[in-house]
PDB file of C-alpha atoms in Angstrom:
ATOM      1  CA  MET A   1       0.000   0.000   0.000  1.00  0.00           C
ATOM      2  CA  ARG A   2       2.909   2.341   0.741  1.00  0.00           C
ATOM      3  CA  ILE A   3       4.023   1.970  -2.859  1.00  0.00           C
ATOM      4  CA  LEU A   4       0.732   3.435  -4.015  1.00  0.00           C
ATOM      5  CA  LEU A   5       1.086   6.315  -1.586  1.00  0.00           C
ATOM      6  CA  LEU A   6       4.415   7.180  -3.193  1.00  0.00           C
ATOM      7  CA  ALA A   7       2.856   7.641  -6.641  1.00  0.00           C
ATOM      8  CA  PRO A   8       1.658  11.238  -6.015  1.00  0.00           C
ATOM      9  CA  LEU A   9       5.112  12.105  -4.708  1.00  0.00           C
ATOM     10  CA  LEU A  10       6.708  10.610  -7.810  1.00  0.00           C
ATOM     11  CA  ILE A  11       4.392  12.570 -10.066  1.00  0.00           C
ATOM     12  CA  SER A  12       5.022  15.791  -8.160  1.00  0.00           C
ATOM     13  CA  LEU A  13       8.756  15.277  -8.563  1.00  0.00           C
ATOM     14  CA  LEU A  14       8.408  14.722 -12.294  1.00  0.00           C
ATOM     15  CA  LEU A  15       6.195  17.689 -13.055  1.00  0.00           C
ATOM     16  CA  PRO A  16       8.781  20.409 -12.225  1.00  0.00           C
ATOM     17  CA  ALA A  17      11.209  18.762 -14.651  1.00  0.00           C
ATOM     18  CA  HIS A  18       8.497  18.848 -17.301  1.00  0.00           C
ATOM     19  CA  ALA A  19       7.997  22.563 -16.665  1.00  0.00           C
ATOM     20  CA  VAL A  20      11.715  23.168 -17.211  1.00  0.00           C
ATOM     21  CA  ALA A  21      11.598  21.260 -20.473  1.00  0.00           C
ATOM     22  CA  LYS A  22       8.559  23.239 -21.681  1.00  0.00           C
ATOM     23  CA  GLY A  23      10.762  26.309 -22.033  1.00  0.00           C
ATOM     24  CA  ASP A  24      12.920  24.319 -24.403  1.00  0.00           C
ATOM     25  CA  ASP A  25      12.162  24.156 -28.112  1.00  0.00           C
ATOM     26  CA  GLY A  26       9.159  22.062 -29.057  1.00  0.00           C
ATOM     27  CA  ALA A  27      11.278  19.852 -31.306  1.00  0.00           C
ATOM     28  CA  ARG A  28      13.057  18.286 -28.321  1.00  0.00           C
ATOM     29  CA  ILE A  29       9.760  17.608 -26.580  1.00  0.00           C
ATOM     30  CA  GLU A  30       8.412  16.018 -29.757  1.00  0.00           C
ATOM     31  CA  LYS A  31      11.552  13.885 -30.156  1.00  0.00           C
ATOM     32  CA  ALA A  32      11.276  12.784 -26.526  1.00  0.00           C
ATOM     33  CA  ARG A  33       7.596  11.926 -27.089  1.00  0.00           C
ATOM     34  CA  THR A  34       8.553   9.874 -30.152  1.00  0.00           C
ATOM     35  CA  LEU A  35      11.226   8.116 -28.127  1.00  0.00           C
ATOM     36  CA  MET A  36       8.705   7.231 -25.405  1.00  0.00           C
ATOM     37  CA  GLU A  37       6.305   5.834 -28.021  1.00  0.00           C
ATOM     38  CA  LEU A  38       8.995   3.769 -29.730  1.00  0.00           C
ATOM     39  CA  ALA A  39      10.278   2.484 -26.386  1.00  0.00           C
ATOM     40  CA  GLY A  40       6.780   1.304 -25.453  1.00  0.00           C
ATOM     41  CA  ALA A  41       6.772   3.422 -22.295  1.00  0.00           C
ATOM     42  CA  ALA A  42       2.970   3.564 -21.995  1.00  0.00           C
ATOM     43  CA  GLY A  43       2.629  -0.211 -22.012  1.00  0.00           C
ATOM     44  CA  LEU A  44       5.437  -0.630 -19.510  1.00  0.00           C
ATOM     45  CA  ALA A  45       3.906   2.001 -17.228  1.00  0.00           C
ATOM     46  CA  ASP A  46       0.563   0.198 -17.338  1.00  0.00           C
ATOM     47  CA  GLN A  47       2.260  -3.137 -16.642  1.00  0.00           C
ATOM     48  CA  THR A  48       4.030  -1.636 -13.634  1.00  0.00           C
ATOM     49  CA  LEU A  49       0.803  -0.043 -12.401  1.00  0.00           C
ATOM     50  CA  VAL A  50      -1.028  -3.377 -12.604  1.00  0.00           C
ATOM     51  CA  SER A  51       1.794  -5.138 -10.745  1.00  0.00           C
ATOM     52  CA  VAL A  52       1.943  -2.551  -7.963  1.00  0.00           C
ATOM     53  CA  THR A  53      -1.848  -2.519  -7.752  1.00  0.00           C
ATOM     54  CA  ARG A  54      -1.899  -6.303  -7.449  1.00  0.00           C
ATOM     55  CA  GLN A  55       0.521  -6.114  -4.511  1.00  0.00           C
ATOM     56  CA  ALA A  56      -1.616  -3.458  -2.810  1.00  0.00           C
ATOM     57  CA  GLU A  57      -4.726  -5.542  -3.469  1.00  0.00           C
ATOM     58  CA  GLU A  58      -3.101  -8.554  -1.812  1.00  0.00           C
ATOM     59  CA  LEU A  59      -2.250  -6.470   1.274  1.00  0.00           C
ATOM     60  CA  LEU A  60      -5.791  -5.100   1.450  1.00  0.00           C
ATOM     61  CA  ALA A  61      -7.271  -8.580   0.988  1.00  0.00           C
ATOM     62  CA  HIS A  62      -5.023  -9.881   3.767  1.00  0.00           C
ATOM     63  CA  GLU A  63      -6.417  -7.211   6.084  1.00  0.00           C
ATOM     64  CA  ASN A  64      -9.992  -8.168   5.101  1.00  0.00           C
ATOM     65  CA  PRO A  65     -10.200 -11.975   5.196  1.00  0.00           C
ATOM     66  CA  GLY A  66     -13.265 -13.419   3.526  1.00  0.00           C
ATOM     67  CA  ARG A  67     -13.817 -10.243   1.511  1.00  0.00           C
ATOM     68  CA  GLU A  68     -11.231 -10.849  -1.199  1.00  0.00           C
ATOM     69  CA  ALA A  69     -13.760 -10.625  -4.040  1.00  0.00           C
ATOM     70  CA  GLU A  70     -15.006  -7.292  -2.722  1.00  0.00           C
ATOM     71  CA  VAL A  71     -11.442  -5.974  -2.487  1.00  0.00           C
ATOM     72  CA  THR A  72     -10.713  -7.118  -6.042  1.00  0.00           C
ATOM     73  CA  ALA A  73     -13.861  -5.428  -7.336  1.00  0.00           C
ATOM     74  CA  LEU A  74     -13.053  -2.234  -5.454  1.00  0.00           C
ATOM     75  CA  VAL A  75      -9.555  -2.084  -6.912  1.00  0.00           C
ATOM     76  CA  ARG A  76     -10.761  -3.018 -10.414  1.00  0.00           C
ATOM     77  CA  ASP A  77     -13.704  -0.611 -10.460  1.00  0.00           C
ATOM     78  CA  HIS A  78     -12.377   2.357  -8.508  1.00  0.00           C
ATOM     79  CA  PHE A  79      -8.620   2.534  -8.188  1.00  0.00           C
ATOM     80  CA  LEU A  80      -7.239   1.056 -11.389  1.00  0.00           C
ATOM     81  CA  PRO A  81      -9.346   3.107 -13.846  1.00  0.00           C
ATOM     82  CA  ARG A  82      -8.449   6.363 -12.086  1.00  0.00           C
ATOM     83  CA  ALA A  83      -4.778   5.460 -11.876  1.00  0.00           C
ATOM     84  CA  ARG A  84      -4.728   4.527 -15.562  1.00  0.00           C
ATOM     85  CA  ALA A  85      -6.414   7.820 -16.438  1.00  0.00           C
ATOM     86  CA  ALA A  86      -3.552   9.627 -14.666  1.00  0.00           C
ATOM     87  CA  LEU A  87      -0.795   7.787 -16.589  1.00  0.00           C
ATOM     88  CA  PRO A  88      -0.647  10.389 -19.402  1.00  0.00           C
ATOM     89  CA  GLU A  89       0.305  12.990 -16.788  1.00  0.00           C
ATOM     90  CA  LEU A  90       3.189  10.793 -15.671  1.00  0.00           C
ATOM     91  CA  SER A  91       4.152  10.225 -19.305  1.00  0.00           C
ATOM     92  CA  ARG A  92       4.290  13.978 -19.946  1.00  0.00           C
ATOM     93  CA  GLY A  93       6.533  14.385 -16.925  1.00  0.00           C
ATOM     94  CA  ILE A  94       8.918  11.660 -18.056  1.00  0.00           C
ATOM     95  CA  THR A  95       8.921  13.034 -21.604  1.00  0.00           C
ATOM     96  CA  GLY A  96       9.930  16.380 -20.119  1.00  0.00           C
ATOM     97  CA  LEU A  97      12.772  14.728 -18.245  1.00  0.00           C
ATOM     98  CA  TYR A  98      14.165  13.219 -21.429  1.00  0.00           C
ATOM     99  CA  ALA A  99      13.821  16.540 -23.254  1.00  0.00           C
ATOM    100  CA  ALA A 100      15.564  18.327 -20.383  1.00  0.00           C
ATOM    101  CA  HIS A 101      18.474  15.885 -20.069  1.00  0.00           C
ATOM    102  CA  PHE A 102      19.242  14.971 -23.683  1.00  0.00           C
ATOM    103  CA  THR A 103      20.095  17.050 -26.705  1.00  0.00           C
ATOM    104  CA  ALA A 104      18.102  16.771 -29.911  1.00  0.00           C
ATOM    105  CA  ALA A 105      20.997  14.837 -31.472  1.00  0.00           C
ATOM    106  CA  GLU A 106      21.090  12.382 -28.561  1.00  0.00           C
ATOM    107  CA  LEU A 107      17.330  11.885 -28.777  1.00  0.00           C
ATOM    108  CA  ASP A 108      17.704  11.220 -32.507  1.00  0.00           C
ATOM    109  CA  GLN A 109      20.310   8.541 -31.751  1.00  0.00           C
ATOM    110  CA  MET A 110      18.017   6.855 -29.233  1.00  0.00           C
ATOM    111  CA  ILE A 111      15.107   7.031 -31.680  1.00  0.00           C
ATOM    112  CA  GLY A 112      17.358   5.412 -34.275  1.00  0.00           C
ATOM    113  CA  PHE A 113      18.161   2.618 -31.850  1.00  0.00           C
ATOM    114  CA  TYR A 114      14.489   1.933 -31.076  1.00  0.00           C
ATOM    115  CA  LYS A 115      13.726   1.840 -34.804  1.00  0.00           C
ATOM    116  CA  SER A 116      16.480  -0.727 -35.385  1.00  0.00           C
ATOM    117  CA  PRO A 117      15.817  -4.478 -35.279  1.00  0.00           C
ATOM    118  CA  VAL A 118      17.529  -4.878 -31.902  1.00  0.00           C
ATOM    119  CA  GLY A 119      15.648  -1.856 -30.536  1.00  0.00           C
ATOM    120  CA  ARG A 120      12.331  -3.333 -31.676  1.00  0.00           C
ATOM    121  CA  LYS A 121      13.329  -6.645 -30.073  1.00  0.00           C
ATOM    122  CA  LEU A 122      14.123  -4.836 -26.821  1.00  0.00           C
ATOM    123  CA  VAL A 123      10.655  -3.251 -26.840  1.00  0.00           C
ATOM    124  CA  ALA A 124       9.006  -6.590 -27.636  1.00  0.00           C
ATOM    125  CA  MET A 125      10.911  -8.414 -24.883  1.00  0.00           C
ATOM    126  CA  SER A 126      10.702  -5.686 -22.218  1.00  0.00           C
ATOM    127  CA  PRO A 127       7.313  -6.676 -20.755  1.00  0.00           C
ATOM    128  CA  THR A 128       8.496 -10.266 -20.293  1.00  0.00           C
ATOM    129  CA  ILE A 129      11.865  -9.209 -18.890  1.00  0.00           C
ATOM    130  CA  ILE A 130      10.249  -6.710 -16.515  1.00  0.00           C
ATOM    131  CA  GLN A 131       7.729  -9.294 -15.307  1.00  0.00           C
ATOM    132  CA  GLN A 132      10.491 -11.839 -14.728  1.00  0.00           C
ATOM    133  CA  SER A 133      12.716  -9.196 -13.105  1.00  0.00           C
ATOM    134  CA  MET A 134       9.942  -8.194 -10.707  1.00  0.00           C
ATOM    135  CA  ALA A 135       9.394 -11.830  -9.700  1.00  0.00           C
ATOM    136  CA  LEU A 136      13.139 -12.311  -9.303  1.00  0.00           C
ATOM    137  CA  GLY A 137      13.423  -9.095  -7.298  1.00  0.00           C
ATOM    138  CA  GLN A 138      10.532 -10.063  -5.036  1.00  0.00           C
ATOM    139  CA  ALA A 139      12.015 -13.501  -4.364  1.00  0.00           C
ATOM    140  CA  TRP A 140      15.411 -11.902  -3.730  1.00  0.00           C
ATOM    141  CA  ALA A 141      13.908  -9.327  -1.355  1.00  0.00           C
ATOM    142  CA  GLU A 142      12.026 -12.009   0.564  1.00  0.00           C
ATOM    143  CA  GLY A 143      15.219 -14.052   0.916  1.00  0.00           C
ATOM    144  CA  VAL A 144      17.241 -11.045   2.039  1.00  0.00           C
ATOM    145  CA  SER A 145      14.440  -9.972   4.344  1.00  0.00           C
ATOM    146  CA  ASP A 146      14.174 -13.407   5.937  1.00  0.00           C
ATOM    147  CA  LYS A 147      17.931 -13.576   6.486  1.00  0.00           C
ATOM    148  CA  ALA A 148      18.397 -10.012   7.657  1.00  0.00           C
ATOM    149  CA  TRP A 149      15.223  -9.386   9.659  1.00  0.00           C
ATOM    150  CA  ASP A 150      16.028 -11.435  12.754  1.00  0.00           C
ATOM    151  CA  SER A 151      19.412  -9.786  13.157  1.00  0.00           C
ATOM    152  CA  PHE A 152      17.964  -6.356  12.431  1.00  0.00           C
ATOM    153  CA  ALA A 153      15.065  -6.796  14.867  1.00  0.00           C
ATOM    154  CA  ARG A 154      17.408  -7.996  17.609  1.00  0.00           C
ATOM    155  CA  ALA A 155      19.749  -5.024  17.080  1.00  0.00           C
ATOM    156  CA  ALA A 156      16.796  -2.585  17.047  1.00  0.00           C
ATOM    157  CA  ARG A 157      15.408  -4.001  20.308  1.00  0.00           C
ATOM    158  CA  GLU A 158      18.877  -3.802  21.906  1.00  0.00           C
ATOM    159  CA  ARG A 159      18.822  -0.083  21.075  1.00  0.00           C
ATOM    160  CA  GLY A 160      15.358   0.304  22.570  1.00  0.00           C
ATOM    161  CA  LEU A 161      13.670   0.893  19.218  1.00  0.00           C
ATOM    162  CA  SER A 162      10.094  -0.192  18.586  1.00  0.00           C
ATOM    163  CA  LEU A 163       9.392  -2.168  15.462  1.00  0.00           C
ATOM    164  CA  PRO A 164       6.245  -1.883  13.340  1.00  0.00           C
ATOM    165  CA  LYS A 165       4.044  -4.933  13.131  1.00  0.00           C
ATOM    166  CA  ARG A 166       4.452  -4.880   9.380  1.00  0.00           C
ATOM    167  CA  LEU A 167       6.914  -3.195   7.038  1.00  0.00           C
TER     168      LEU A 167
END
């Protein structure tokens, strides 16, 4: 759930960068927009949103045993559509970041890459790689957490620190 609470912060951090890029020439913004389209950024953003939403849904369902179907419907009907509707705002912010940090020539080079066969393959494989990376990362985090938590909790208690019931 905390991940979802960070989304407004992320968006607020991106929007000032977009404002800086707006003062730049429109050609760089357009090149950055083209780059985002070729890179499949919208699809990857949606995939990430669905994954994060699924994790939040699982936490909410855990807190409401026996009401899992209601939680799923609530997320599907209320949260996900609104979050998806806000994705273009995030996309504009990220486009602004690219326009602010790369020259027109550099953007052209990246566009060229994404138009190449290997660039198109990268775009085609990215959803699969991201999905597998997220599963790998989650398994890794759980393993690290299991190994590190006992030692961490013991050290925190020795220092008189209170631990949350759930991180």
